[in-house]
Amino acid sequence: MEQRVTRQQFNDYLVPVYAPAEFIPVRGEGSCLWDQTGKDYIDFAGGIAVNALGHRHPEVLRALTEQADKVWHLGNGYTNEPVLRLAKQLVDATFADKIFFCNSGAEANEAALKLARLVGHSKKPNEKNEIIAFKNAFHGRTLFTVTAGGQPKYSQDFAPLPPAITHLPFNDLQAVAEHISARTCAVIVEPVQGEGGVVPANPEFLAGLRELCSQHDAVLIFDEVQTGVGRTGDLYAYQTYGVVPDILTSAKALGGGFPIGAMLTVDSLASHFQPGTHGTTYGGNPLATAVAGKVVEIINTPEVLGGVALRHQWFIERLNQINHQFHVFSEIRGLGLLLGAEMSERYAGQAKHLTQLAAEEGLIALIAGTNVLRFAPSLIIPQEDIEEGLNRLERAVARLCA
Ligand code: PLP
C-alpha cells in the first residue's frame, strides 16, 4: 500500500532552499489545480511563467507520450529528430541562425556569458572580458549567473565570485554610455525584469543598448527566460520591442513544464563554440525537444499570440476596478501576461501575505520581491477562469484590507 505523503516531509527530507505552501497540488487541468484534499485553485502563477499552455494540454501530452514510446535519451554522440525539428522552428521564427540546448534558464545564461567571454578573448585576450549587467536583474543560480544577477543577497555569501561584472541601474542608458568601453564583451539584460518586480525596459533603453553594443563591439544578450515564448504577445519580447540582440536565452515556457533551456545566437558568434568547448549531457534530449517543439508550434500562431493582448486587457481592467475599491496597489504594470501589481505604501511588504490569503480563497499567484504581486498565467487561460480568479483575488484583498 502507498504511504500517505504529507507537507511535513518537505521539512524532514528536502534541503530547505524553498518555503512551499502548506497544500500540495496533485492534479492540474488547463488553468485549474487541485490539492490533496480536492480543493480547487485557479492558477495565475503558471509554475512561475512556465506552464504557458496550462496543465495537461492534450496535444503537448500526446507529443510527450508519443516520444516516450520511441526513445528517451541518446546523449550528444548522436543527434535526434525532435531536436532538429525544434532548432529549425526557432531559427525560422527568430533572428537566430544557431541554437544551443540545455536544461534551464541558468544554464542558457551560463552558455551565453561563456560565449561572450570566449568571443571577447578572441578579439583582445585578457582584456575584452567585462560584462555589464543591471541592478535587480535575475539570471539564475549558477555562480556566474547569480553574480550577473543584480541582487547581492543571492551571491555575496558564495564569494569569491567571478570577476569583471558591473551592475548599473536598469533603464539608465546614460550610466551604460558612461561605463561601456573597448573592454566590454557583453551587456546582459531582461527586456522585462521579472523577479526584480515586473519592470519593463523602456524602449529607448533597449534600443540604446543595441547601439552602444554595436559601437563597442560588445555582445548584446537578452535574457528572455521569463519573457519568452509568447508571454509578451510576441514569440519573444525582442520582437515586441523591435530591438534585435546577438544572443537570446530561453527556458521556462519553452518546455511548457518539461525542463529545457536554449541559447539562440547568430552564426558569427556560434562558430566560436567548437566540439568540446561547452556542453551538457541532457542538452537537446528528445523528450524535452519533442515537447518544446509542440509548445512552440501551438504558441507561435496568431490565435495564441493575439489572445495574449486580449487577456492582458481583461486582467488590467479588473485589477484597476479592484484597486479603485481598495487602494491596495500603487501601480499595475507589465507586458502581455507578465503582470505586476505593486503594493501601495499602506500595504508595503505584504505581497506574500496577500498570496497566502489568495491561496485560502483558491487562487495561486506569485510575488516578485516583497512588494509586487505577480501573475504569469497560461497564455490560453479561459476568460471565465480569469474572472473567477480575480473574484477570488478580490476576496483576498478585502480580507487584507479589513
Ligand atoms: N533568467 C530569468 C529572467 C529568470 O526569470 C529566471 C528564473 O526565474 C532565470 C533566468 C533562471 O532560470 P532557471 O530557474 O530555469 O535556471
Short mmCIF file of C-alpha atoms and ligand atoms in Angstrom, two decimals:
data_model
loop_
_atom_site.label_atom_id
_atom_site.label_comp_id
_atom_site.label_asym_id
_atom_site.label_seq_id
_atom_site.Cartn_x
_atom_site.Cartn_y
_atom_site.Cartn_z
CA MET A 1 0.00 0.00 0.00
CA GLU A 2 1.28 3.50 -0.85
CA GLN A 3 2.21 5.63 2.17
CA ARG A 4 0.41 8.93 2.68
CA VAL A 5 2.61 11.87 1.66
CA THR A 6 2.48 14.98 3.84
CA ARG A 7 3.83 18.53 3.61
CA GLN A 8 5.82 17.83 6.79
CA GLN A 9 8.04 15.54 4.71
CA PHE A 10 9.32 18.61 2.86
CA ASN A 11 10.80 19.87 6.12
CA ASP A 12 12.05 16.40 7.02
CA TYR A 13 13.76 15.40 3.76
CA LEU A 14 14.42 18.38 1.46
CA VAL A 15 17.29 20.85 1.59
CA PRO A 16 15.47 23.97 2.81
CA VAL A 17 16.10 26.31 -0.13
CA TYR A 18 12.35 26.81 -0.69
CA ALA A 19 9.39 27.58 1.55
CA PRO A 20 6.47 25.99 -0.33
CA ALA A 21 2.80 26.50 0.51
CA GLU A 22 1.20 24.22 3.09
CA PHE A 23 -1.02 22.48 0.50
CA ILE A 24 0.23 20.02 -2.14
CA PRO A 25 -1.27 20.25 -5.63
CA VAL A 26 -1.78 16.77 -7.05
CA ARG A 27 -3.61 17.34 -10.34
CA GLY A 28 -3.92 20.04 -12.97
CA GLU A 29 -6.13 20.67 -15.98
CA GLY A 30 -5.99 23.86 -18.05
CA SER A 31 -5.67 26.73 -15.56
CA CYS A 32 -7.01 24.76 -12.57
CA LEU A 33 -5.15 22.79 -9.92
CA TRP A 34 -6.46 20.51 -7.19
CA ASP A 35 -4.73 19.74 -3.90
CA GLN A 36 -4.66 16.55 -1.83
CA THR A 37 -7.98 17.44 -0.17
CA GLY A 38 -9.72 18.04 -3.52
CA LYS A 39 -9.79 21.83 -3.07
CA ASP A 40 -9.53 23.67 -6.41
CA TYR A 41 -7.33 26.63 -7.28
CA ILE A 42 -7.22 28.95 -10.28
CA ASP A 43 -3.59 29.07 -11.42
CA PHE A 44 -2.31 32.59 -12.14
CA ALA A 45 1.30 31.52 -11.45
CA GLY A 46 1.75 29.02 -14.26
CA GLY A 47 4.62 27.33 -12.45
CA ILE A 48 6.47 30.71 -12.49
CA ALA A 49 5.85 31.59 -16.15
CA VAL A 50 6.39 28.00 -17.29
CA ASN A 51 3.00 26.37 -17.99
CA ALA A 52 2.26 28.65 -20.92
CA LEU A 53 -0.37 26.24 -22.22
CA GLY A 54 -1.75 25.39 -18.80
CA HIS A 55 -1.72 21.93 -17.32
CA ARG A 56 -2.16 18.71 -19.25
CA HIS A 57 -2.62 20.31 -22.67
CA PRO A 58 -3.84 17.37 -24.79
CA GLU A 59 -1.55 17.98 -27.77
CA VAL A 60 1.52 18.53 -25.60
CA LEU A 61 0.65 15.44 -23.60
CA ARG A 62 0.44 13.49 -26.87
CA ALA A 63 3.82 14.82 -28.05
CA LEU A 64 5.37 13.70 -24.75
CA THR A 65 3.83 10.23 -24.67
CA GLU A 66 4.48 9.55 -28.35
CA GLN A 67 8.14 10.42 -27.92
CA ALA A 68 8.28 8.49 -24.62
CA ASP A 69 7.21 5.46 -26.60
CA LYS A 70 10.10 5.88 -29.08
CA VAL A 71 13.37 6.96 -27.46
CA TRP A 72 14.03 8.98 -24.29
CA HIS A 73 17.70 9.80 -24.39
CA LEU A 74 20.72 9.29 -26.61
CA GLY A 75 23.50 11.58 -25.38
CA ASN A 76 25.35 14.03 -27.58
CA GLY A 77 27.23 11.41 -29.55
CA TYR A 78 24.03 11.17 -31.61
CA THR A 79 21.54 13.76 -32.74
CA ASN A 80 17.80 13.12 -32.83
CA GLU A 81 14.76 14.12 -34.87
CA PRO A 82 12.89 16.23 -32.27
CA VAL A 83 15.93 18.45 -31.57
CA LEU A 84 16.49 19.03 -35.29
CA ARG A 85 12.86 19.96 -35.79
CA LEU A 86 12.84 22.33 -32.79
CA ALA A 87 16.09 24.03 -33.82
CA LYS A 88 14.66 24.73 -37.28
CA GLN A 89 11.42 26.04 -35.80
CA LEU A 90 13.33 28.51 -33.59
CA VAL A 91 15.69 29.58 -36.38
CA ASP A 92 12.75 30.12 -38.75
CA ALA A 93 10.84 32.15 -36.16
CA THR A 94 13.64 34.41 -34.84
CA PHE A 95 16.83 36.35 -35.66
CA ALA A 96 18.93 33.31 -34.74
CA ASP A 97 21.00 31.06 -37.01
CA LYS A 98 22.05 28.52 -34.39
CA ILE A 99 20.71 27.10 -31.12
CA PHE A 100 22.39 25.52 -28.11
CA PHE A 101 20.05 23.43 -25.98
CA CYS A 102 20.35 22.85 -22.25
CA ASN A 103 18.02 22.25 -19.32
CA SER A 104 17.25 25.51 -17.55
CA GLY A 105 17.39 29.27 -17.74
CA ALA A 106 20.52 29.50 -15.64
CA GLU A 107 22.31 27.10 -17.98
CA ALA A 108 21.18 29.06 -21.03
CA ASN A 109 22.58 32.25 -19.48
CA GLU A 110 25.74 30.45 -18.38
CA ALA A 111 26.26 29.43 -22.02
CA ALA A 112 25.56 32.98 -23.22
CA LEU A 113 28.01 34.57 -20.78
CA LYS A 114 30.70 31.98 -21.50
CA LEU A 115 30.26 32.51 -25.24
CA ALA A 116 30.51 36.29 -24.79
CA ARG A 117 33.74 35.90 -22.81
CA LEU A 118 35.10 33.49 -25.43
CA VAL A 119 34.33 35.94 -28.22
CA GLY A 120 35.90 38.79 -26.21
CA HIS A 121 39.08 36.78 -25.62
CA SER A 122 39.32 36.02 -29.33
CA LYS A 123 39.34 39.78 -30.04
CA LYS A 124 41.54 41.09 -27.19
CA PRO A 125 42.92 38.30 -24.99
CA ASN A 126 42.70 39.06 -21.23
CA GLU A 127 41.28 42.48 -21.94
CA LYS A 128 37.84 42.31 -23.54
CA ASN A 129 36.10 40.45 -20.73
CA GLU A 130 33.94 42.93 -18.82
CA ILE A 131 30.24 42.25 -18.53
CA ILE A 132 27.65 44.93 -17.89
CA ALA A 133 24.56 43.72 -16.04
CA PHE A 134 21.79 45.52 -14.16
CA LYS A 135 20.70 46.08 -10.59
CA ASN A 136 17.76 43.92 -9.54
CA ALA A 137 18.28 41.61 -12.52
CA PHE A 138 17.86 37.87 -12.14
CA HIS A 139 19.70 35.44 -14.38
CA GLY A 140 19.80 32.16 -12.44
CA ARG A 141 21.64 30.44 -9.61
CA THR A 142 24.91 29.10 -11.01
CA LEU A 143 27.86 31.05 -9.66
CA PHE A 144 28.34 33.00 -12.90
CA THR A 145 24.65 33.78 -13.43
CA VAL A 146 23.93 34.61 -9.79
CA THR A 147 26.88 37.03 -9.92
CA ALA A 148 25.50 38.59 -13.12
CA GLY A 149 22.18 38.96 -11.29
CA GLY A 150 21.79 42.29 -9.59
CA GLN A 151 20.75 41.22 -6.11
CA PRO A 152 23.90 40.85 -3.98
CA LYS A 153 21.97 39.00 -1.28
CA TYR A 154 21.81 35.98 -3.61
CA SER A 155 25.54 35.95 -4.43
CA GLN A 156 27.69 37.60 -1.76
CA ASP A 157 27.87 34.63 0.61
CA PHE A 158 29.29 32.43 -2.16
CA ALA A 159 32.37 34.62 -2.71
CA PRO A 160 34.88 34.64 -4.30
CA LEU A 161 32.68 35.43 -7.28
CA PRO A 162 33.56 35.56 -11.00
CA PRO A 163 35.16 38.99 -11.60
CA ALA A 164 34.65 41.78 -14.14
CA ILE A 165 30.87 42.09 -13.84
CA THR A 166 29.48 45.60 -13.26
CA HIS A 167 25.90 46.34 -12.21
CA LEU A 168 24.34 49.56 -13.44
CA PRO A 169 20.86 50.96 -12.79
CA PHE A 170 18.19 49.39 -15.04
CA ASN A 171 16.69 51.73 -17.63
CA ASP A 172 19.58 54.19 -17.18
CA LEU A 173 21.13 54.47 -20.62
CA GLN A 174 23.40 57.32 -19.59
CA ALA A 175 25.04 55.11 -16.95
CA VAL A 176 25.77 52.48 -19.60
CA ALA A 177 27.08 55.07 -22.07
CA GLU A 178 29.49 56.30 -19.38
CA HIS A 179 30.71 52.85 -18.42
CA ILE A 180 30.86 50.81 -21.63
CA SER A 181 34.29 50.60 -23.30
CA ALA A 182 36.50 48.52 -25.57
CA ARG A 183 36.95 46.21 -22.56
CA THR A 184 33.22 45.36 -22.51
CA CYS A 185 32.50 41.95 -24.02
CA ALA A 186 28.78 41.79 -23.20
CA VAL A 187 25.71 43.53 -21.87
CA ILE A 188 23.07 41.21 -20.41
CA VAL A 189 19.54 42.47 -19.82
CA GLU A 190 15.99 41.22 -19.24
CA PRO A 191 13.52 43.05 -21.52
CA VAL A 192 11.17 42.95 -18.54
CA GLN A 193 12.80 42.42 -15.15
CA GLY A 194 10.69 39.57 -13.81
CA GLU A 195 11.97 38.55 -10.40
CA GLY A 196 13.06 42.17 -9.89
CA GLY A 197 9.44 43.34 -9.74
CA VAL A 198 7.95 43.05 -13.26
CA VAL A 199 9.63 46.21 -14.55
CA PRO A 200 9.54 46.60 -18.35
CA ALA A 201 12.56 48.15 -20.03
CA ASN A 202 11.92 51.49 -21.71
CA PRO A 203 12.02 51.01 -25.50
CA GLU A 204 14.72 53.73 -25.80
CA PHE A 205 16.82 51.93 -23.22
CA LEU A 206 16.93 48.66 -25.20
CA ALA A 207 17.43 50.50 -28.49
CA GLY A 208 20.25 52.50 -26.88
CA LEU A 209 21.90 49.33 -25.55
CA ARG A 210 21.79 47.90 -29.05
CA GLU A 211 23.56 50.96 -30.41
CA LEU A 212 26.19 51.09 -27.67
CA CYS A 213 26.96 47.36 -28.01
CA SER A 214 27.40 47.73 -31.76
CA GLN A 215 29.66 50.78 -31.29
CA HIS A 216 31.87 49.00 -28.75
CA ASP A 217 31.83 45.58 -30.41
CA ALA A 218 30.14 44.03 -27.37
CA VAL A 219 27.60 41.23 -27.47
CA LEU A 220 24.03 42.16 -26.50
CA ILE A 221 22.35 39.34 -24.57
CA PHE A 222 18.61 39.37 -23.95
CA ASP A 223 17.64 37.10 -21.10
CA GLU A 224 14.18 36.04 -22.24
CA VAL A 225 13.85 33.15 -19.83
CA GLN A 226 10.76 34.76 -18.32
CA THR A 227 9.57 36.97 -21.19
CA GLY A 228 9.99 34.41 -23.95
CA VAL A 229 7.69 32.05 -25.83
CA GLY A 230 4.62 34.21 -26.19
CA ARG A 231 4.44 35.89 -22.80
CA THR A 232 4.54 39.45 -24.17
CA GLY A 233 2.23 38.67 -27.09
CA ASP A 234 5.10 38.02 -29.50
CA LEU A 235 7.12 34.84 -29.61
CA TYR A 236 9.94 36.79 -27.93
CA ALA A 237 9.96 40.22 -26.29
CA TYR A 238 12.74 41.44 -28.61
CA GLN A 239 10.09 41.34 -31.33
CA THR A 240 7.71 43.36 -29.15
CA TYR A 241 10.44 45.99 -28.69
CA GLY A 242 11.83 45.77 -32.21
CA VAL A 243 15.40 45.51 -30.90
CA VAL A 244 17.46 42.52 -32.03
CA PRO A 245 20.05 41.05 -29.63
CA ASP A 246 23.10 38.98 -30.57
CA ILE A 247 22.24 36.24 -28.10
CA LEU A 248 18.86 35.38 -26.61
CA THR A 249 18.24 32.92 -23.81
CA SER A 250 15.01 30.99 -23.42
CA ALA A 251 13.72 28.39 -20.95
CA LYS A 252 10.65 28.24 -18.69
CA ALA A 253 7.68 28.36 -21.12
CA LEU A 254 9.74 26.74 -23.88
CA GLY A 255 9.03 23.32 -22.42
CA GLY A 256 5.57 24.16 -21.07
CA GLY A 257 6.59 22.34 -17.88
CA PHE A 258 9.21 19.96 -19.21
CA PRO A 259 12.71 21.20 -18.30
CA ILE A 260 14.56 22.71 -21.26
CA GLY A 261 16.69 25.78 -21.94
CA ALA A 262 18.09 27.26 -25.12
CA MET A 263 20.62 29.83 -26.20
CA LEU A 264 19.85 31.38 -29.58
CA THR A 265 22.54 33.22 -31.49
CA VAL A 266 23.94 34.16 -34.88
CA ASP A 267 26.48 32.22 -36.97
CA SER A 268 29.35 34.63 -36.38
CA LEU A 269 29.16 34.04 -32.62
CA ALA A 270 28.09 30.39 -32.64
CA SER A 271 31.21 29.42 -34.60
CA HIS A 272 33.38 30.28 -31.56
CA PHE A 273 31.96 27.23 -29.83
CA GLN A 274 33.56 24.06 -31.17
CA PRO A 275 33.15 20.41 -30.17
CA GLY A 276 34.39 20.22 -26.61
CA THR A 277 34.19 23.91 -25.64
CA HIS A 278 30.80 23.63 -24.00
CA GLY A 279 28.05 21.07 -23.46
CA THR A 280 25.66 19.23 -21.18
CA THR A 281 24.53 15.59 -21.09
CA TYR A 282 20.82 16.28 -21.46
CA GLY A 283 21.03 19.22 -23.89
CA GLY A 284 18.65 18.60 -26.79
CA ASN A 285 17.21 15.50 -25.15
CA PRO A 286 14.50 14.01 -27.41
CA LEU A 287 11.75 14.04 -24.76
CA ALA A 288 12.33 17.71 -23.90
CA THR A 289 12.65 18.83 -27.50
CA ALA A 290 9.59 16.86 -28.67
CA VAL A 291 7.52 18.64 -26.02
CA ALA A 292 9.08 22.05 -26.75
CA GLY A 293 8.51 21.58 -30.48
CA LYS A 294 4.79 21.13 -29.86
CA VAL A 295 4.69 24.06 -27.40
CA VAL A 296 6.35 26.42 -29.90
CA GLU A 297 4.12 25.16 -32.74
CA ILE A 298 0.97 25.92 -30.72
CA ILE A 299 2.09 29.24 -29.23
CA ASN A 300 3.62 30.75 -32.37
CA THR A 301 0.23 31.28 -34.03
CA PRO A 302 -1.83 34.47 -34.45
CA GLU A 303 -4.62 32.95 -32.32
CA VAL A 304 -2.48 32.30 -29.25
CA LEU A 305 -0.23 35.37 -29.55
CA GLY A 306 -3.20 37.64 -30.34
CA GLY A 307 -5.10 36.19 -27.38
CA VAL A 308 -2.39 37.40 -25.02
CA ALA A 309 -3.22 41.08 -25.66
CA LEU A 310 -6.92 40.41 -25.09
CA ARG A 311 -6.25 38.63 -21.79
CA HIS A 312 -3.88 41.43 -20.74
CA GLN A 313 -6.78 43.86 -21.13
CA TRP A 314 -9.17 41.68 -19.10
CA PHE A 315 -6.64 41.46 -16.27
CA ILE A 316 -5.78 45.16 -16.26
CA GLU A 317 -9.40 46.33 -16.32
CA ARG A 318 -10.47 44.14 -13.44
CA LEU A 319 -7.31 44.78 -11.39
CA ASN A 320 -7.92 48.50 -11.77
CA GLN A 321 -11.51 48.00 -10.59
CA ILE A 322 -10.34 46.10 -7.51
CA ASN A 323 -7.76 48.77 -6.84
CA HIS A 324 -10.30 51.54 -7.24
CA GLN A 325 -12.24 49.99 -4.39
CA PHE A 326 -9.38 49.03 -2.06
CA HIS A 327 -6.36 51.22 -3.00
CA VAL A 328 -4.11 48.28 -2.33
CA PHE A 329 -1.76 48.76 -5.30
CA SER A 330 0.36 51.77 -6.20
CA GLU A 331 0.92 50.60 -9.78
CA ILE A 332 -0.32 47.85 -12.08
CA ARG A 333 2.14 47.15 -14.88
CA GLY A 334 3.69 44.58 -17.20
CA LEU A 335 3.61 43.34 -20.75
CA GLY A 336 1.21 40.75 -22.12
CA LEU A 337 0.64 38.09 -19.47
CA LEU A 338 3.58 39.01 -17.27
CA LEU A 339 1.82 41.34 -14.88
CA GLY A 340 2.86 43.00 -11.65
CA ALA A 341 0.84 44.90 -9.07
CA GLU A 342 3.00 46.87 -6.67
CA MET A 343 1.63 47.13 -3.15
CA SER A 344 0.68 50.66 -2.07
CA GLU A 345 2.54 52.31 0.80
CA ARG A 346 -0.07 51.25 3.34
CA TYR A 347 0.40 47.56 2.43
CA ALA A 348 4.15 47.71 1.73
CA GLY A 349 5.88 44.35 2.11
CA GLN A 350 2.58 42.43 2.26
CA ALA A 351 2.62 40.83 -1.20
CA LYS A 352 3.46 37.39 0.21
CA HIS A 353 0.71 37.67 2.83
CA LEU A 354 -1.73 38.56 0.03
CA THR A 355 -0.76 35.41 -1.93
CA GLN A 356 -1.38 33.34 1.21
CA LEU A 357 -4.85 34.85 1.61
CA ALA A 358 -5.42 34.31 -2.12
CA ALA A 359 -4.50 30.63 -1.80
CA GLU A 360 -7.03 30.28 1.01
CA GLU A 361 -9.60 31.72 -1.40
CA GLY A 362 -8.49 29.27 -4.11
CA LEU A 363 -6.10 31.35 -6.22
CA ILE A 364 -2.43 30.69 -6.87
CA ALA A 365 -0.42 33.86 -7.54
CA LEU A 366 3.24 34.84 -7.41
CA ILE A 367 5.27 37.54 -5.83
CA ALA A 368 8.27 39.39 -7.27
CA GLY A 369 10.36 40.67 -4.37
CA THR A 370 8.50 41.62 -1.20
CA ASN A 371 6.33 44.27 -2.71
CA VAL A 372 4.91 43.10 -6.01
CA LEU A 373 2.10 40.64 -6.65
CA ARG A 374 2.89 38.88 -9.93
CA PHE A 375 0.77 36.95 -12.43
CA ALA A 376 2.17 34.73 -15.19
CA PRO A 377 -0.79 32.54 -16.13
CA SER A 378 -1.31 30.23 -19.08
CA LEU A 379 -1.38 32.17 -22.34
CA ILE A 380 -4.65 30.42 -23.21
CA ILE A 381 -6.37 30.81 -19.84
CA PRO A 382 -10.13 30.97 -20.50
CA GLN A 383 -11.95 34.24 -19.75
CA GLU A 384 -14.12 32.58 -17.10
CA ASP A 385 -11.02 31.40 -15.22
CA ILE A 386 -9.60 34.93 -15.29
CA GLU A 387 -12.89 36.26 -13.93
CA GLU A 388 -13.19 33.61 -11.24
CA GLY A 389 -9.52 34.01 -10.27
CA LEU A 390 -9.93 37.77 -9.94
CA ASN A 391 -13.12 37.29 -7.88
CA ARG A 392 -11.04 35.17 -5.55
CA LEU A 393 -8.30 37.80 -5.54
CA GLU A 394 -10.86 40.46 -4.67
CA ARG A 395 -11.97 38.42 -1.66
CA ALA A 396 -8.33 38.06 -0.56
CA VAL A 397 -7.74 41.81 -0.98
CA ALA A 398 -10.89 42.56 1.03
CA ARG A 399 -9.55 40.40 3.86
CA LEU A 400 -6.11 42.06 3.67
CA CYS A 401 -7.73 45.50 3.91
CA ALA A 402 -10.31 44.59 6.59
N1 PLP B 1 16.56 34.40 -16.11
C1 PLP B 1 15.38 34.91 -15.77
C2 PLP B 1 14.94 36.22 -16.37
C3 PLP B 1 14.54 34.24 -14.87
O1 PLP B 1 13.36 34.76 -14.54
C4 PLP B 1 14.97 33.01 -14.34
C5 PLP B 1 14.16 32.27 -13.38
O2 PLP B 1 13.31 32.82 -12.70
C6 PLP B 1 16.23 32.50 -14.73
C7 PLP B 1 16.99 33.22 -15.63
C8 PLP B 1 16.73 31.20 -14.22
O3 PLP B 1 16.05 30.16 -14.82
P1 PLP B 1 16.10 28.69 -14.17
O4 PLP B 1 15.45 28.79 -12.83
O5 PLP B 1 15.38 27.82 -15.14
O6 PLP B 1 17.54 28.33 -14.04
#
